[in-house]
CSV table of C-alpha atoms and ligand atoms in Angstrom, one decimal:
chain,number,residue,atom,x,y,z
A,597,MET,CA,-0.1,-0.3,-0.2
A,598,LYS,CA,1.2,3.7,-0.9
A,599,GLU,CA,2.5,5.3,2.1
A,600,SER,CA,0.2,8.4,1.4
A,601,ILE,CA,-2.7,6.0,2.0
A,602,ARG,CA,-1.7,4.5,4.7
A,603,LYS,CA,-0.6,7.7,7.0
A,604,ALA,CA,-4.2,9.0,5.8
A,605,ASN,CA,-5.6,5.8,7.2
A,606,GLN,CA,-3.8,5.8,10.3
A,607,TYR,CA,-4.5,9.5,10.7
A,608,ILE,CA,-8.4,9.1,10.6
A,609,ASP,CA,-8.6,6.2,12.9
A,610,GLU,CA,-6.2,7.8,15.7
A,611,ASN,CA,-8.0,11.3,15.4
A,612,ARG,CA,-12.0,10.3,14.7
A,613,VAL,CA,-12.9,10.6,18.2
A,614,LYS,CA,-12.1,14.4,18.4
A,615,VAL,CA,-14.7,15.0,15.8
A,616,ASN,CA,-17.6,17.0,17.4
A,617,GLN,CA,-20.8,15.4,16.4
A,618,GLN,CA,-23.2,18.0,17.4
A,619,TYR,CA,-24.1,18.9,13.7
A,620,ARG,CA,-23.7,15.7,11.7
A,621,GLY,CA,-26.6,14.3,9.8
A,622,ALA,CA,-27.8,10.8,10.5
A,623,PHE,CA,-28.4,9.9,6.7
A,624,HIS,CA,-26.1,11.9,4.4
A,625,LEU,CA,-22.8,11.0,3.7
A,626,LEU,CA,-20.0,12.7,5.7
A,627,PRO,CA,-16.4,12.7,6.0
A,628,PRO,CA,-15.5,10.8,8.9
A,629,ILE,CA,-13.1,13.6,9.7
A,630,GLY,CA,-11.6,16.7,7.8
A,631,TRP,CA,-13.1,18.2,4.7
A,632,MET,CA,-15.3,16.9,1.8
A,633,ASN,CA,-16.2,18.4,-1.6
A,634,ASP,CA,-17.5,16.7,-4.7
A,635,PRO,CA,-19.1,13.4,-5.2
A,636,ASN,CA,-16.8,10.8,-7.2
A,637,GLY,CA,-16.9,7.8,-8.7
A,638,PHE,CA,-20.5,7.2,-8.0
A,639,VAL,CA,-21.0,3.5,-9.1
A,640,TYR,CA,-23.2,0.3,-8.6
A,641,PHE,CA,-20.6,-2.4,-8.0
A,642,ARG,CA,-21.3,-6.0,-6.9
A,643,GLY,CA,-24.6,-5.3,-5.4
A,644,GLU,CA,-23.7,-2.0,-3.4
A,645,TYR,CA,-23.4,1.8,-4.6
A,646,HIS,CA,-20.0,3.2,-3.6
A,647,LEU,CA,-19.9,6.7,-3.4
A,648,PHE,CA,-16.1,8.4,-3.5
A,649,TYR,CA,-15.4,11.9,-2.4
A,650,GLN,CA,-13.0,14.9,-2.5
A,651,PHE,CA,-11.3,14.6,0.8
A,652,TYR,CA,-8.6,16.3,2.9
A,653,PRO,CA,-8.6,14.1,6.3
A,654,TYR,CA,-6.0,16.4,8.0
A,655,ASP,CA,-7.8,19.5,8.5
A,656,SER,CA,-11.8,21.0,7.9
A,657,VAL,CA,-10.5,23.0,5.0
A,658,TRP,CA,-9.6,22.0,1.4
A,659,GLY,CA,-5.9,20.8,0.8
A,660,PRO,CA,-4.3,18.3,-1.1
A,661,MET,CA,-7.0,16.2,-2.6
A,662,HIS,CA,-7.2,12.4,-1.5
A,663,TRP,CA,-10.6,10.2,-2.6
A,664,GLY,CA,-12.6,9.2,0.7
A,665,HIS,CA,-14.9,6.1,0.1
A,666,ALA,CA,-17.8,4.7,1.5
A,667,LYS,CA,-20.9,2.0,0.3
A,668,SER,CA,-24.3,1.7,0.7
A,669,LYS,CA,-27.3,-0.6,-0.2
A,670,ASP,CA,-29.9,1.9,0.3
A,671,LEU,CA,-28.2,5.3,-0.5
A,672,LEU,CA,-29.0,6.3,3.1
A,673,HIS,CA,-26.6,4.2,5.0
A,674,TRP,CA,-23.1,4.7,4.3
A,675,GLU,CA,-20.5,2.2,5.4
A,676,GLU,CA,-17.0,3.9,5.9
A,677,LEU,CA,-14.1,2.1,3.6
A,678,PRO,CA,-10.6,2.9,3.6
A,679,VAL,CA,-9.1,6.1,1.5
A,680,ALA,CA,-8.9,5.2,-2.0
A,681,LEU,CA,-6.6,7.5,-3.5
A,682,ALA,CA,-4.0,9.8,-2.3
A,683,PRO,CA,-1.4,12.2,-4.1
A,684,SER,CA,1.7,9.8,-4.6
A,685,GLU,CA,3.0,10.2,-8.0
A,686,SER,CA,4.5,13.3,-9.9
A,687,TYR,CA,1.5,13.7,-12.0
A,688,ASP,CA,-1.0,13.8,-8.9
A,689,LYS,CA,1.4,15.1,-6.5
A,690,ASP,CA,-0.7,18.0,-5.6
A,691,GLY,CA,-4.2,16.2,-5.5
A,692,CYS,CA,-6.3,13.3,-6.8
A,693,PHE,CA,-8.9,15.4,-8.3
A,694,SER,CA,-12.6,14.9,-9.0
A,695,GLY,CA,-13.4,11.8,-11.5
A,696,SER,CA,-15.6,9.0,-11.6
A,697,ALA,CA,-15.8,4.9,-11.8
A,698,ILE,CA,-16.5,2.5,-13.8
A,699,VAL,CA,-17.1,-1.6,-13.9
A,700,LYS,CA,-15.0,-3.5,-16.6
A,701,ASP,CA,-14.6,-7.4,-16.5
A,702,ASP,CA,-16.0,-7.3,-12.8
A,703,LYS,CA,-12.9,-4.7,-11.8
A,704,LEU,CA,-13.7,-1.2,-10.7
A,705,TYR,CA,-11.9,1.4,-12.7
A,706,LEU,CA,-11.5,5.1,-11.2
A,707,LEU,CA,-10.9,7.9,-13.9
A,708,TYR,CA,-9.4,11.0,-12.0
A,709,THR,CA,-7.6,14.0,-12.5
A,710,GLY,CA,-3.9,14.2,-11.6
A,711,HIS,CA,-3.5,17.8,-10.2
A,712,VAL,CA,0.0,19.6,-10.5
A,713,ASP,CA,0.3,23.3,-9.3
A,714,ASP,CA,3.7,24.3,-8.6
A,715,GLU,CA,6.1,27.1,-9.5
A,716,GLU,CA,7.0,25.4,-12.7
A,717,LYS,CA,3.8,24.4,-14.0
A,718,ARG,CA,-0.1,23.9,-13.6
A,719,GLU,CA,-1.0,20.6,-15.1
A,720,GLU,CA,-4.2,18.7,-15.0
A,721,THR,CA,-4.1,15.0,-16.6
A,722,GLN,CA,-6.5,12.2,-16.9
A,723,CYS,CA,-5.4,9.1,-14.4
A,724,LEU,CA,-6.9,5.4,-14.2
A,725,ALA,CA,-6.7,3.4,-11.1
A,726,VAL,CA,-8.2,-0.2,-11.0
A,727,SER,CA,-9.5,-2.4,-8.1
A,728,THR,CA,-10.2,-6.2,-7.7
A,729,ASP,CA,-12.0,-6.0,-4.5
A,730,GLY,CA,-13.4,-2.6,-4.7
A,731,ILE,CA,-11.4,-1.4,-1.7
A,732,THR,CA,-7.8,-1.2,-2.8
A,733,PHE,CA,-7.0,0.7,-5.7
A,734,GLU,CA,-3.4,0.5,-7.8
A,735,LYS,CA,-2.5,3.5,-10.1
A,736,LEU,CA,-1.9,2.6,-13.8
A,737,PRO,CA,2.0,2.5,-14.3
A,738,THR,CA,1.5,4.2,-17.8
A,739,ASN,CA,-0.5,7.1,-16.3
A,740,PRO,CA,-1.7,9.8,-17.3
A,741,VAL,CA,-4.1,8.1,-19.8
A,742,ILE,CA,-5.4,11.5,-21.1
A,743,TYR,CA,-2.7,14.2,-21.1
A,744,ALA,CA,-1.5,17.5,-23.1
A,745,HIS,CA,-0.9,15.5,-26.3
A,746,HIS,CA,-4.5,14.6,-26.5
A,747,ILE,CA,-5.7,18.4,-26.3
A,748,GLU,CA,-2.7,20.3,-28.4
A,749,GLY,CA,-4.5,23.3,-29.7
A,750,ILE,CA,-7.9,22.4,-28.5
A,751,ALA,CA,-7.7,23.2,-24.5
A,752,ASP,CA,-5.6,24.4,-21.8
A,753,ILE,CA,-3.8,21.9,-19.8
A,754,ALA,CA,-4.0,24.3,-16.7
A,755,ASP,CA,-7.8,23.5,-16.7
A,756,PHE,CA,-8.8,20.1,-17.8
A,757,ARG,CA,-10.2,18.0,-15.3
A,758,ASP,CA,-13.3,16.0,-13.8
A,759,PRO,CA,-13.6,13.0,-16.4
A,760,LYS,CA,-16.9,11.2,-16.1
A,761,VAL,CA,-16.4,7.8,-18.1
A,762,PHE,CA,-19.5,5.8,-19.5
A,763,GLU,CA,-19.9,3.0,-21.8
A,764,TYR,CA,-22.1,3.4,-24.8
A,765,GLN,CA,-22.7,0.8,-27.5
A,766,GLY,CA,-19.7,-1.2,-26.7
A,767,ASN,CA,-17.6,1.7,-26.5
A,768,TYR,CA,-16.0,3.8,-23.8
A,769,TYR,CA,-16.6,7.5,-23.5
A,770,ALA,CA,-15.2,10.3,-21.2
A,771,VAL,CA,-16.5,13.9,-20.9
A,772,VAL,CA,-13.7,16.3,-19.5
A,773,ALA,CA,-14.4,19.8,-18.3
A,774,SER,CA,-12.2,22.5,-19.7
A,775,LYS,CA,-12.7,26.3,-20.8
A,776,THR,CA,-11.9,28.2,-24.1
A,777,PRO,CA,-9.1,30.7,-24.5
A,778,ASP,CA,-11.8,33.5,-23.8
A,779,ASP,CA,-13.0,32.0,-20.8
A,780,ARG,CA,-16.5,29.9,-21.5
A,781,GLY,CA,-16.9,26.4,-20.2
A,782,GLN,CA,-16.5,23.7,-22.6
A,783,ILE,CA,-16.9,20.0,-22.4
A,784,LEU,CA,-14.7,17.4,-24.1
A,785,LEU,CA,-15.5,14.0,-25.5
A,786,PHE,CA,-12.9,11.0,-25.5
A,787,ALA,CA,-13.2,7.6,-26.6
A,788,SER,CA,-11.4,4.6,-26.0
A,789,SER,CA,-12.0,0.7,-26.6
A,790,ASN,CA,-10.0,-0.3,-23.2
A,791,LEU,CA,-10.1,2.6,-20.7
A,792,VAL,CA,-6.4,2.9,-21.1
A,793,ASP,CA,-5.9,4.2,-24.9
A,794,TRP,CA,-8.1,7.3,-25.4
A,795,THR,CA,-8.5,9.6,-28.5
A,796,PHE,CA,-9.7,12.8,-28.8
A,797,THR,CA,-13.3,12.6,-30.2
A,798,SER,CA,-15.2,16.2,-30.3
A,799,VAL,CA,-15.9,19.6,-28.2
A,800,LEU,CA,-19.2,18.1,-27.2
A,801,LEU,CA,-20.4,21.6,-26.2
A,802,GLU,CA,-19.2,25.1,-25.4
A,803,GLY,CA,-20.7,27.4,-23.2
A,804,GLU,CA,-22.0,30.8,-24.1
A,805,GLU,CA,-21.2,34.2,-22.3
A,806,GLY,CA,-22.8,34.6,-19.0
A,807,GLN,CA,-22.7,30.7,-18.5
A,808,GLY,CA,-19.8,30.5,-16.6
A,809,ILE,CA,-16.0,31.4,-17.0
A,810,MET,CA,-15.2,27.8,-16.6
A,811,TRP,CA,-17.1,24.3,-16.7
A,812,GLU,CA,-16.5,21.5,-14.0
A,813,CYS,CA,-17.7,18.1,-13.2
A,814,PRO,CA,-19.6,17.1,-16.2
A,815,ASP,CA,-21.8,14.4,-16.3
A,816,PHE,CA,-23.4,13.0,-19.6
A,817,PHE,CA,-26.4,10.2,-19.8
A,818,PRO,CA,-29.0,8.9,-21.8
A,819,LEU,CA,-32.7,9.6,-19.8
A,820,ASP,CA,-36.2,8.8,-21.1
A,821,GLY,CA,-35.4,9.0,-24.7
A,822,LYS,CA,-33.2,12.6,-24.5
A,823,TRP,CA,-29.3,13.1,-23.3
A,824,VAL,CA,-28.6,15.1,-20.3
A,825,LEU,CA,-25.3,16.9,-19.9
A,826,ILE,CA,-25.1,18.2,-16.1
A,827,LEU,CA,-22.3,20.4,-15.3
A,828,SER,CA,-21.5,23.0,-12.7
A,829,PRO,CA,-20.2,26.6,-14.1
A,830,ILE,CA,-18.2,29.0,-12.1
A,831,GLU,CA,-19.8,32.2,-11.9
A,832,MET,CA,-22.8,32.0,-14.2
A,833,GLU,CA,-24.9,35.1,-14.5
A,834,ARG,CA,-27.8,35.4,-12.6
A,835,GLN,CA,-30.9,35.2,-14.5
A,836,GLN,CA,-34.2,36.2,-12.5
A,837,GLU,CA,-34.3,34.1,-9.4
A,838,LYS,CA,-32.0,31.4,-11.1
A,839,TYR,CA,-28.1,30.9,-10.8
A,840,TRP,CA,-27.6,33.3,-7.1
A,841,ASN,CA,-25.1,31.1,-5.8
A,842,LEU,CA,-21.3,32.0,-6.9
A,843,ASN,CA,-20.8,28.5,-8.6
A,844,SER,CA,-23.9,27.0,-10.4
A,845,THR,CA,-25.2,23.5,-11.5
A,846,VAL,CA,-26.9,23.1,-15.0
A,847,ALA,CA,-28.8,20.2,-16.8
A,848,PHE,CA,-28.8,20.5,-20.5
A,849,ILE,CA,-31.0,18.4,-22.0
A,850,GLY,CA,-31.2,17.5,-26.0
A,851,ASP,CA,-30.1,15.0,-28.4
A,852,MET,CA,-26.7,13.6,-28.9
A,853,ASN,CA,-24.9,13.4,-32.8
A,854,TRP,CA,-22.6,10.7,-32.6
A,855,GLU,CA,-21.4,11.3,-36.1
A,856,THR,CA,-20.5,14.8,-35.3
A,857,GLY,CA,-19.5,14.5,-31.7
A,858,ARG,CA,-21.7,17.4,-30.9
A,859,PHE,CA,-24.6,17.7,-28.5
A,860,HIS,CA,-27.7,19.5,-29.7
A,861,VAL,CA,-29.4,21.3,-26.9
A,862,ASP,CA,-33.2,21.8,-26.4
A,863,SER,CA,-33.4,23.5,-23.2
A,864,TYR,CA,-31.3,23.9,-20.1
A,865,ASP,CA,-32.2,24.7,-16.3
A,866,GLU,CA,-30.6,25.0,-12.7
A,867,LEU,CA,-30.4,22.0,-10.9
A,868,ASP,CA,-31.4,23.1,-7.5
A,869,GLY,CA,-32.9,26.2,-6.3
A,870,GLY,CA,-31.4,26.3,-3.0
A,871,LEU,CA,-28.0,27.6,-1.4
A,872,ASP,CA,-26.0,24.7,-0.9
A,873,PHE,CA,-25.7,22.0,-3.9
A,874,TYR,CA,-22.5,21.6,-6.4
A,875,ALA,CA,-20.6,19.3,-8.5
A,876,PRO,CA,-23.7,16.7,-9.0
A,877,GLN,CA,-22.8,13.4,-10.4
A,878,THR,CA,-24.9,10.3,-11.3
A,879,CYS,CA,-24.9,6.6,-11.0
A,880,GLN,CA,-27.1,3.7,-12.7
A,881,GLY,CA,-28.6,1.2,-10.4
A,882,PRO,CA,-29.1,-2.5,-11.3
A,883,ASN,CA,-32.6,-2.0,-12.9
A,884,GLY,CA,-31.3,0.9,-15.3
A,885,GLU,CA,-32.6,4.0,-12.9
A,886,ARG,CA,-30.6,6.7,-12.5
A,887,TYR,CA,-29.4,8.6,-9.0
A,888,MET,CA,-27.5,12.2,-8.6
A,889,VAL,CA,-25.8,13.3,-5.6
A,890,ALA,CA,-24.0,16.4,-5.1
A,891,TRP,CA,-21.9,18.1,-2.5
A,892,MET,CA,-24.3,20.0,-0.2
A,893,GLN,CA,-22.2,23.1,0.4
A,894,MET,CA,-21.1,26.3,-2.1
A,895,TRP,CA,-17.5,27.2,-2.8
A,896,HIS,CA,-16.4,30.1,-0.6
A,897,ARG,CA,-18.8,30.0,2.0
A,898,SER,CA,-18.0,30.1,5.5
A,899,ILE,CA,-18.8,26.5,7.2
A,900,PRO,CA,-19.6,26.5,11.0
A,901,SER,CA,-18.4,23.1,11.9
A,902,HIS,CA,-15.0,24.4,10.7
A,903,ASP,CA,-15.4,27.6,12.6
A,904,LEU,CA,-16.2,26.0,15.7
A,905,ALA,CA,-13.4,23.8,15.3
A,906,HIS,CA,-15.7,20.8,15.1
A,907,GLY,CA,-13.2,18.9,13.2
A,908,TRP,CA,-15.1,18.2,10.0
A,909,ALA,CA,-16.6,20.1,7.0
A,910,GLY,CA,-19.3,19.2,3.9
A,911,SER,CA,-21.7,16.8,3.1
A,912,MET,CA,-23.3,15.1,0.4
A,913,THR,CA,-27.1,15.5,-0.5
A,914,LEU,CA,-29.5,12.8,-0.7
A,915,PRO,CA,-29.2,10.9,-3.6
A,916,ARG,CA,-32.1,11.7,-6.1
A,917,LYS,CA,-34.1,9.7,-8.8
A,918,LEU,CA,-34.0,11.3,-12.2
A,919,SER,CA,-36.3,11.0,-15.0
A,920,LEU,CA,-37.5,13.2,-18.0
A,921,LYS,CA,-41.2,14.5,-17.9
A,922,ASP,CA,-42.4,16.9,-20.5
A,923,GLY,CA,-38.9,17.9,-21.4
A,924,ARG,CA,-38.0,18.5,-18.0
A,925,LEU,CA,-35.6,17.0,-15.5
A,926,VAL,CA,-37.5,15.5,-12.4
A,927,GLN,CA,-35.9,14.7,-9.1
A,928,GLU,CA,-37.5,12.3,-6.5
A,929,LEU,CA,-36.6,11.0,-3.4
A,930,PRO,CA,-35.4,7.7,-3.6
A,931,GLU,CA,-37.7,4.9,-2.1
A,932,SER,CA,-35.6,4.0,0.9
A,933,VAL,CA,-36.5,7.3,2.2
A,934,ASN,CA,-39.8,6.1,2.9
A,935,GLU,CA,-38.8,2.9,4.5
A,936,TYR,CA,-36.3,4.8,6.6
A,937,PHE,CA,-38.9,7.2,8.0
A,938,LEU,CA,-42.2,5.1,8.0
A,939,VAL,CA,-40.5,3.1,11.2
A,940,GLU,CA,-41.1,6.0,13.3
A,941,HIS,CA,-44.3,7.4,12.3
A,942,VAL,CA,-45.2,9.8,14.8
A,943,SER,CA,-47.9,12.2,13.7
A,944,GLU,CA,-50.6,12.8,11.0
A,945,THR,CA,-52.8,16.2,11.5
A,946,ILE,CA,-55.5,17.7,9.4
A,947,VAL,CA,-54.9,21.5,9.9
A,948,GLN,CA,-57.9,23.7,8.8
A,949,GLY,CA,-57.3,27.4,8.1
A,950,ASN,CA,-55.0,27.7,11.5
A,951,GLN,CA,-51.6,27.3,12.9
A,952,ILE,CA,-50.2,24.0,14.5
A,953,THR,CA,-46.9,23.8,16.3
A,954,ILE,CA,-45.1,20.2,16.4
A,955,PRO,CA,-42.3,20.1,19.1
A,956,ALA,CA,-39.2,19.1,17.0
A,957,ARG,CA,-38.2,15.7,18.8
A,958,GLY,CA,-35.3,14.7,16.8
A,959,LYS,CA,-33.4,16.1,14.3
A,960,GLN,CA,-34.4,14.1,11.5
A,961,THR,CA,-38.0,14.9,10.0
A,962,LEU,CA,-39.8,14.2,7.0
A,963,PHE,CA,-42.9,16.7,6.2
A,964,GLU,CA,-45.3,15.8,3.5
A,965,LEU,CA,-47.5,18.5,2.6
A,966,ASP,CA,-50.4,19.0,0.0
A,967,ALA,CA,-51.2,22.3,-1.1
A,968,LYS,CA,-54.3,22.5,-3.3
A,969,PRO,CA,-54.5,25.2,-6.0
A,970,GLY,CA,-53.7,28.7,-4.8
A,971,CYS,CA,-53.4,28.0,-1.4
A,972,SER,CA,-50.2,29.3,0.7
A,973,PHE,CA,-48.5,28.1,3.7
A,974,ILE,CA,-45.5,29.0,6.1
A,975,LEU,CA,-43.4,26.2,7.6
A,976,SER,CA,-40.7,27.6,10.3
A,977,TYR,CA,-38.5,26.4,12.7
A,978,SER,CA,-37.4,28.2,15.6
A,979,ASP,CA,-36.8,28.1,19.3
A,980,LYS,CA,-39.8,29.2,21.4
A,981,THR,CA,-37.7,31.7,23.4
A,982,ASP,CA,-36.3,33.5,20.5
A,983,PRO,CA,-38.9,34.1,17.9
A,984,ASP,CA,-36.5,36.4,15.9
A,985,SER,CA,-34.3,33.6,14.7
A,986,VAL,CA,-36.4,31.7,12.6
A,987,LEU,CA,-35.7,29.2,9.6
A,988,LYS,CA,-38.4,29.7,7.1
A,989,LEU,CA,-40.2,27.8,4.1
A,990,ILE,CA,-42.7,29.9,2.6
A,991,TYR,CA,-45.4,28.9,-0.1
A,992,ASP,CA,-46.7,32.1,-1.5
A,993,ALA,CA,-49.3,31.0,-4.1
A,994,SER,CA,-50.2,34.7,-4.9
A,995,GLN,CA,-46.9,35.4,-5.8
A,996,LYS,CA,-46.1,31.8,-7.4
A,997,ARG,CA,-43.3,31.3,-5.2
A,998,PHE,CA,-41.7,29.0,-3.0
A,999,SER,CA,-38.6,29.8,-0.7
A,1000,LEU,CA,-36.5,28.8,2.0
A,1001,SER,CA,-34.5,31.2,4.2
A,1002,ARG,CA,-31.7,30.9,7.0
A,1003,ASP,CA,-31.6,34.7,7.5
A,1004,GLN,CA,-30.9,35.5,11.1
A,1005,PHE,CA,-30.8,32.0,12.0
A,1006,GLY,CA,-28.1,29.9,13.7
A,1007,HIS,CA,-24.4,30.3,13.4
A,1008,LEU,CA,-23.8,32.9,10.6
A,1009,ILE,CA,-22.9,31.6,7.1
A,1010,THR,CA,-21.0,34.1,4.7
A,1011,GLY,CA,-20.3,33.8,1.2
A,1012,LYS,CA,-18.6,35.6,-1.6
A,1013,GLU,CA,-21.7,36.5,-3.5
A,1014,ASN,CA,-22.5,40.1,-4.6
A,1015,PRO,CA,-25.0,41.0,-3.2
A,1016,THR,CA,-25.1,38.4,-0.5
A,1017,PHE,CA,-28.5,36.4,0.4
A,1018,GLN,CA,-29.3,34.0,2.9
A,1019,SER,CA,-32.6,33.1,1.0
A,1020,ARG,CA,-33.5,31.8,-2.3
A,1021,TRP,CA,-36.7,30.7,-4.3
A,1022,ILE,CA,-38.4,29.0,-7.2
A,1023,GLN,CA,-41.4,29.6,-9.3
A,1024,LEU,CA,-44.3,27.5,-8.7
A,1025,ASP,CA,-47.5,27.3,-10.9
A,1026,ALA,CA,-50.5,28.6,-8.3
A,1027,GLU,CA,-53.1,27.0,-10.5
A,1028,LYS,CA,-51.9,23.2,-9.7
A,1029,ASP,CA,-51.9,21.0,-6.8
A,1030,HIS,CA,-48.3,20.7,-5.2
A,1031,HIS,CA,-47.1,18.1,-3.3
A,1032,PHE,CA,-43.9,19.1,-1.1
A,1033,SER,CA,-41.7,16.7,0.6
A,1034,ILE,CA,-39.6,18.1,3.0
A,1035,ILE,CA,-36.7,16.4,4.6
A,1036,ARG,CA,-34.9,17.5,7.4
A,1037,ASP,CA,-31.5,16.4,8.6
A,1038,THR,CA,-29.5,17.4,11.6
A,1039,ASN,CA,-28.0,20.4,9.6
A,1040,SER,CA,-30.1,20.6,6.3
A,1041,ILE,CA,-33.2,20.5,4.8
A,1042,GLU,CA,-34.0,19.5,1.1
A,1043,VAL,CA,-37.3,20.3,-0.3
A,1044,PHE,CA,-38.8,18.3,-3.4
A,1045,VAL,CA,-41.8,19.8,-5.1
A,1046,ASP,CA,-43.0,18.9,-8.6
A,1047,GLY,CA,-39.6,17.3,-9.3
A,1048,LYS,CA,-37.8,20.4,-8.3
A,1049,THR,CA,-35.6,20.4,-5.3
A,1050,LEU,CA,-33.9,23.2,-3.1
A,1051,SER,CA,-31.1,22.2,-0.5
A,1052,MET,CA,-30.1,24.1,2.4
A,1053,THR,CA,-27.5,23.8,5.5
A,1054,PHE,CA,-27.9,25.4,8.6
A,1055,TYR,CA,-26.3,25.2,12.0
A,1056,GLU,CA,-29.0,25.8,14.4
A,1057,THR,CA,-28.4,27.3,18.2
A,1058,THR,CA,-31.7,26.6,19.4
A,1059,GLU,CA,-32.7,24.9,22.5
A,1060,ASN,CA,-36.5,24.3,22.5
A,1061,PRO,CA,-37.0,23.8,18.8
A,1062,VAL,CA,-40.7,23.8,17.3
A,1063,TYR,CA,-42.3,23.5,13.8
A,1064,THR,CA,-44.9,25.7,13.1
A,1065,LEU,CA,-47.1,25.6,10.2
A,1066,THR,CA,-49.4,28.2,9.2
A,1067,ALA,CA,-51.8,27.7,6.6
A,1068,ASP,CA,-54.4,29.4,4.5
A,1069,GLU,CA,-57.9,30.0,6.0
A,1070,GLY,CA,-60.4,27.5,5.1
A,1071,VAL,CA,-58.1,24.9,3.3
A,1072,ASP,CA,-57.6,21.3,4.1
A,1073,TRP,CA,-54.0,20.0,4.5
A,1074,VAL,CA,-52.5,16.8,5.4
A,1075,VAL,CA,-49.2,16.9,7.4
A,1076,LYS,CA,-47.3,14.1,8.2
A,1077,THR,CA,-44.2,14.1,10.3
A,1078,TYR,CA,-42.2,11.4,10.8
A,1079,GLN,CA,-39.4,12.6,13.5
A,1080,LYS,CA,-36.7,9.9,14.1
B,2046,FRU,C1,-15.2,21.2,-8.3
B,2046,FRU,C2,-13.8,20.9,-8.4
B,2046,FRU,C3,-13.3,20.2,-9.1
B,2046,FRU,C4,-12.1,19.7,-9.2
B,2046,FRU,C5,-12.5,19.6,-7.1
B,2046,FRU,C6,-11.2,19.5,-6.5
B,2046,FRU,O1,-15.8,21.5,-7.0
B,2046,FRU,O2,-13.4,22.4,-8.2
B,2046,FRU,O3,-13.4,21.0,-10.5
B,2046,FRU,O4,-11.8,18.2,-9.6
B,2046,FRU,O5,-13.2,20.5,-7.1
B,2046,FRU,O6,-11.2,19.3,-5.2
């Protein structure tokens, strides 16, 4: 085993007890200690989901990237596994950056970015590692497998990263993020018959001005008769209520022309309307279903679990099941969530034009709310003794808006956005029924409504928390809370 991996595993084992548990979620993947960013290598292998992630074990800030690793049968309960990759070679000495996984001949392959950044050069190349047991990985002696020679005159080797590998019609392909000389995002397509020898195929898609100065973390897959390209633009420009976070996530939907290697876009939209969602990656389950998971955080925001010296920072979102309906990407809770929460079903209440309060018994709660056309609600979470500090979820049918806000609530989170904000909203059609699934884990809320989602983290200082639901006069509601 490489020394850098042995050292990281030993450090984790010796120091994990020091991690403060106060804000750690129960059913979201977290780093055992230290820093986590992007999901990597999301893959179904020998009957289990494996999820790797950008990981720096030694501090709760970003540092030379390792790949943390966990596996799960139901996408909610995660079993920690040893560190999978750590910087060890000249081509990845400053970090094993984001990438993906694929199963070939019952072996698990990781295609990742080797990052080099020193006084002499900044260079990003794509490298392969292989495992027969799904736990320990060997980097190929012939690494890197995609490098400067493949992109001469096409893209800059300094920003060339995050390969997502997939198989299509008997061939292997990888999409890789880069940018144009005038700072627009660009996704490159490469092909291989064996995962080792790669050729440049085409520029799959180029961004327009305003769509970000660099694209990161692409993923490209067929879904319900179309092709979907998801990616994460750095500094995409705001459009009405969309793309407010410093860096955004976008799904482009369209058709792939395999002869030209170009992707023709029908439409695109922001993937999540909340405050904390970045670098999503998808994986196909055993029956062809597609799940997506993202880093539930935003670059350059302060993270209270770091500021408070709790010894960890960052988490994943819940994996979401994807489909296309009426040309739109739809995200739903994975089925295992219902099983998880139904075990301890606590209350079911009909509210008729009034307000109910539900003492928060635990930090894991699922609300299911049905809103009839034109009717509004406010769901808040606050301390009985501190009415000014409130986490708010508001559906205002007259404004056709659903918003979530952590303004004035808990430990302050600051970011680099200008102007700054602590709440965001999405548009909803007021003429329609809406079903809201609102899922709360210790330090996060994820809202699912009409296939759209909003994700947000928070770090409460609340001691006697209550949920309060205020509903429109004369409207029936079914509120179910499942509190763990
Ligand atoms: C996205 C990203 C990737 C890169 C990784 C480094 O959040 O910047 O482009 O591979 O993080 O940790």
